[in-house]
CSV table of C-alpha atoms in Angstrom, one decimal:
chain,number,residue,atom,x,y,z
A,8,UNK,CA,0.0,0.0,0.0
A,9,UNK,CA,1.4,3.4,-1.0
A,10,UNK,CA,1.4,6.3,1.4
A,11,UNK,CA,0.0,9.5,-0.1
A,12,UNK,CA,0.9,12.9,1.3
A,13,UNK,CA,-2.0,15.1,2.3
A,14,UNK,CA,-2.1,18.6,3.8
A,15,UNK,CA,0.0,21.5,2.9
A,16,UNK,CA,3.5,22.5,4.0
A,17,UNK,CA,3.1,26.0,2.7
A,18,UNK,CA,-0.4,26.6,4.2
A,19,UNK,CA,0.9,25.5,7.6
A,20,UNK,CA,4.1,27.5,7.3
A,21,UNK,CA,2.4,30.7,6.1
A,22,UNK,CA,-0.2,30.4,8.9
A,23,UNK,CA,2.6,30.2,11.5
A,24,UNK,CA,4.3,33.3,9.8
A,25,UNK,CA,1.1,35.4,9.7
A,26,UNK,CA,-0.6,34.4,13.0
A,27,UNK,CA,2.5,33.6,15.2
A,28,UNK,CA,4.3,37.0,15.4
A,29,UNK,CA,1.5,39.1,16.9
A,30,UNK,CA,0.7,36.4,19.4
A,31,UNK,CA,4.4,36.2,20.3
A,32,UNK,CA,4.5,40.0,20.7
A,33,UNK,CA,1.5,40.0,23.0
A,34,UNK,CA,3.0,37.1,24.9
A,35,UNK,CA,6.2,39.2,25.3
A,36,UNK,CA,4.2,42.0,26.7
A,37,UNK,CA,2.4,39.6,29.0
A,38,UNK,CA,5.8,38.3,30.2
A,39,UNK,CA,7.1,41.8,30.8
A,40,UNK,CA,3.9,42.7,32.7
A,41,UNK,CA,4.2,39.6,34.9
A,42,UNK,CA,7.8,40.5,35.6
A,43,UNK,CA,6.9,44.1,36.4
A,44,UNK,CA,4.1,42.8,38.8
A,45,UNK,CA,6.5,40.3,40.4
A,46,UNK,CA,9.1,43.0,41.1
A,47,UNK,CA,6.9,46.0,42.1
A,48,UNK,CA,3.6,44.4,43.1
A,49,UNK,CA,1.6,46.5,40.7
A,50,UNK,CA,0.8,46.4,37.0
A,51,UNK,CA,2.1,49.3,35.1
A,52,UNK,CA,-0.9,50.9,33.4
A,53,UNK,CA,1.2,52.0,30.4
A,54,UNK,CA,1.6,48.3,29.5
A,55,UNK,CA,-2.0,48.1,28.3
A,56,UNK,CA,-1.5,50.5,25.4
A,57,UNK,CA,1.6,48.6,24.3
A,58,UNK,CA,-0.5,45.8,22.7
A,59,UNK,CA,-0.2,47.5,19.3
A,60,UNK,CA,3.5,47.9,19.9
A,61,UNK,CA,3.7,44.2,20.9
A,62,UNK,CA,2.1,43.2,17.6
A,63,UNK,CA,4.5,45.4,15.7
A,64,UNK,CA,7.5,44.1,17.6
A,65,UNK,CA,6.2,40.6,17.1
A,66,UNK,CA,6.4,40.9,13.3
A,67,UNK,CA,9.8,42.8,13.4
A,68,UNK,CA,11.5,40.3,15.7
A,69,UNK,CA,9.4,37.2,15.4
A,70,UNK,CA,8.6,36.8,11.7
A,71,UNK,CA,11.7,34.8,10.9
A,72,UNK,CA,11.5,32.5,14.0
A,73,UNK,CA,7.8,32.0,13.2
A,74,UNK,CA,8.6,31.0,9.6
A,75,UNK,CA,11.2,28.5,10.8
A,76,UNK,CA,8.9,27.1,13.5
A,77,UNK,CA,6.2,26.6,10.9
A,78,UNK,CA,8.5,25.0,8.4
A,79,UNK,CA,10.1,22.7,11.0
A,80,UNK,CA,6.7,21.8,12.4
A,81,UNK,CA,5.5,21.0,8.9
A,82,UNK,CA,8.6,18.8,8.3
A,83,UNK,CA,8.0,16.7,11.4
A,84,UNK,CA,4.3,16.6,10.9
A,85,UNK,CA,4.1,13.4,8.7
A,86,UNK,CA,6.1,11.5,11.4
A,87,UNK,CA,3.6,12.5,14.1
A,88,UNK,CA,0.2,10.8,13.9
A,89,UNK,CA,-1.6,12.4,16.8
A,90,UNK,CA,-2.7,16.0,16.7
A,91,UNK,CA,-1.9,16.5,20.4
A,92,UNK,CA,1.6,15.2,19.9
A,93,UNK,CA,2.1,17.4,16.9
A,94,UNK,CA,0.9,20.5,18.8
A,95,UNK,CA,3.4,19.5,21.6
A,96,UNK,CA,6.1,19.1,19.0
A,97,UNK,CA,5.3,22.5,17.5
A,98,UNK,CA,5.4,24.1,21.0
A,99,UNK,CA,8.8,22.5,21.7
A,100,UNK,CA,10.2,23.7,18.3
A,101,UNK,CA,8.8,27.2,19.0
A,102,UNK,CA,10.3,27.3,22.5
A,103,UNK,CA,13.7,26.0,21.3
A,104,UNK,CA,13.9,28.4,18.4
A,105,UNK,CA,13.0,31.4,20.6
A,106,UNK,CA,15.5,30.5,23.3
A,107,UNK,CA,18.2,30.0,20.5
A,108,UNK,CA,17.4,33.3,18.8
A,109,UNK,CA,17.2,35.3,22.0
A,110,UNK,CA,20.4,33.6,23.3
A,111,UNK,CA,22.4,34.4,20.2
A,112,UNK,CA,21.3,38.0,20.3
A,113,UNK,CA,22.3,38.3,24.0
A,114,UNK,CA,18.7,39.1,25.0
A,115,UNK,CA,18.3,36.0,27.2
A,116,UNK,CA,19.2,35.8,30.8
A,117,UNK,CA,21.3,32.9,32.0
A,118,UNK,CA,18.8,31.9,34.7
A,119,UNK,CA,16.7,28.9,34.0
A,120,UNK,CA,13.5,30.8,34.8
A,121,UNK,CA,14.5,33.5,32.2
A,122,UNK,CA,15.1,30.9,29.6
A,123,UNK,CA,11.8,29.2,30.3
A,124,UNK,CA,9.8,32.4,30.3
A,125,UNK,CA,11.5,33.7,27.2
A,126,UNK,CA,10.9,30.4,25.4
A,127,UNK,CA,7.1,30.8,26.1
A,128,UNK,CA,7.2,33.8,23.8
A,129,UNK,CA,7.6,31.3,20.9
A,130,UNK,CA,5.9,28.3,22.4
A,131,UNK,CA,2.5,30.0,23.0
A,132,UNK,CA,2.1,31.2,19.4
A,133,UNK,CA,3.3,27.8,18.1
A,134,UNK,CA,0.5,26.1,20.1
A,135,UNK,CA,-2.1,28.5,18.7
A,136,UNK,CA,-0.8,28.1,15.1
A,137,UNK,CA,-0.7,24.3,15.5
A,138,UNK,CA,-4.3,24.2,16.7
A,139,UNK,CA,-5.3,26.4,13.8
A,140,UNK,CA,-3.5,24.2,11.2
A,141,UNK,CA,-4.2,20.8,12.6
A,142,UNK,CA,-6.4,19.9,9.7
A,143,UNK,CA,-4.1,21.4,7.0
A,144,UNK,CA,-0.8,20.0,8.4
A,145,UNK,CA,1.2,17.7,6.2
A,146,UNK,CA,0.7,14.0,6.9
A,147,UNK,CA,0.8,10.6,5.2
A,148,UNK,CA,-2.5,8.8,4.7
């Protein structure tokens, strides 16, 4: 019996590229707001108007990692049969790429909690994008 490829590498990758960066930007703002609250005990009201800036920064700094996350998720997709496992794999790829990109740019703290939190900036959008593309993702049938 021959395995036939279904789904779309490009549709999945483009979805990650278009949807992922603004979610990553808003995740970054959420992380900064959390850190601000943890340090000072109050939420800085200025952080709320930064949502538009977060979306902008998401595209500026997150477009390339989002494209790579989508492409790598699409490449591993045929090997992963379960949607849940594929979503987890996409989140892991997004987390690792974000930690790698921020680490290479010197924007990542050396503490394990800093690496974990910064990795969430890529993992959260990867989960959302994987859920959105679970029916379009490449697979063998």
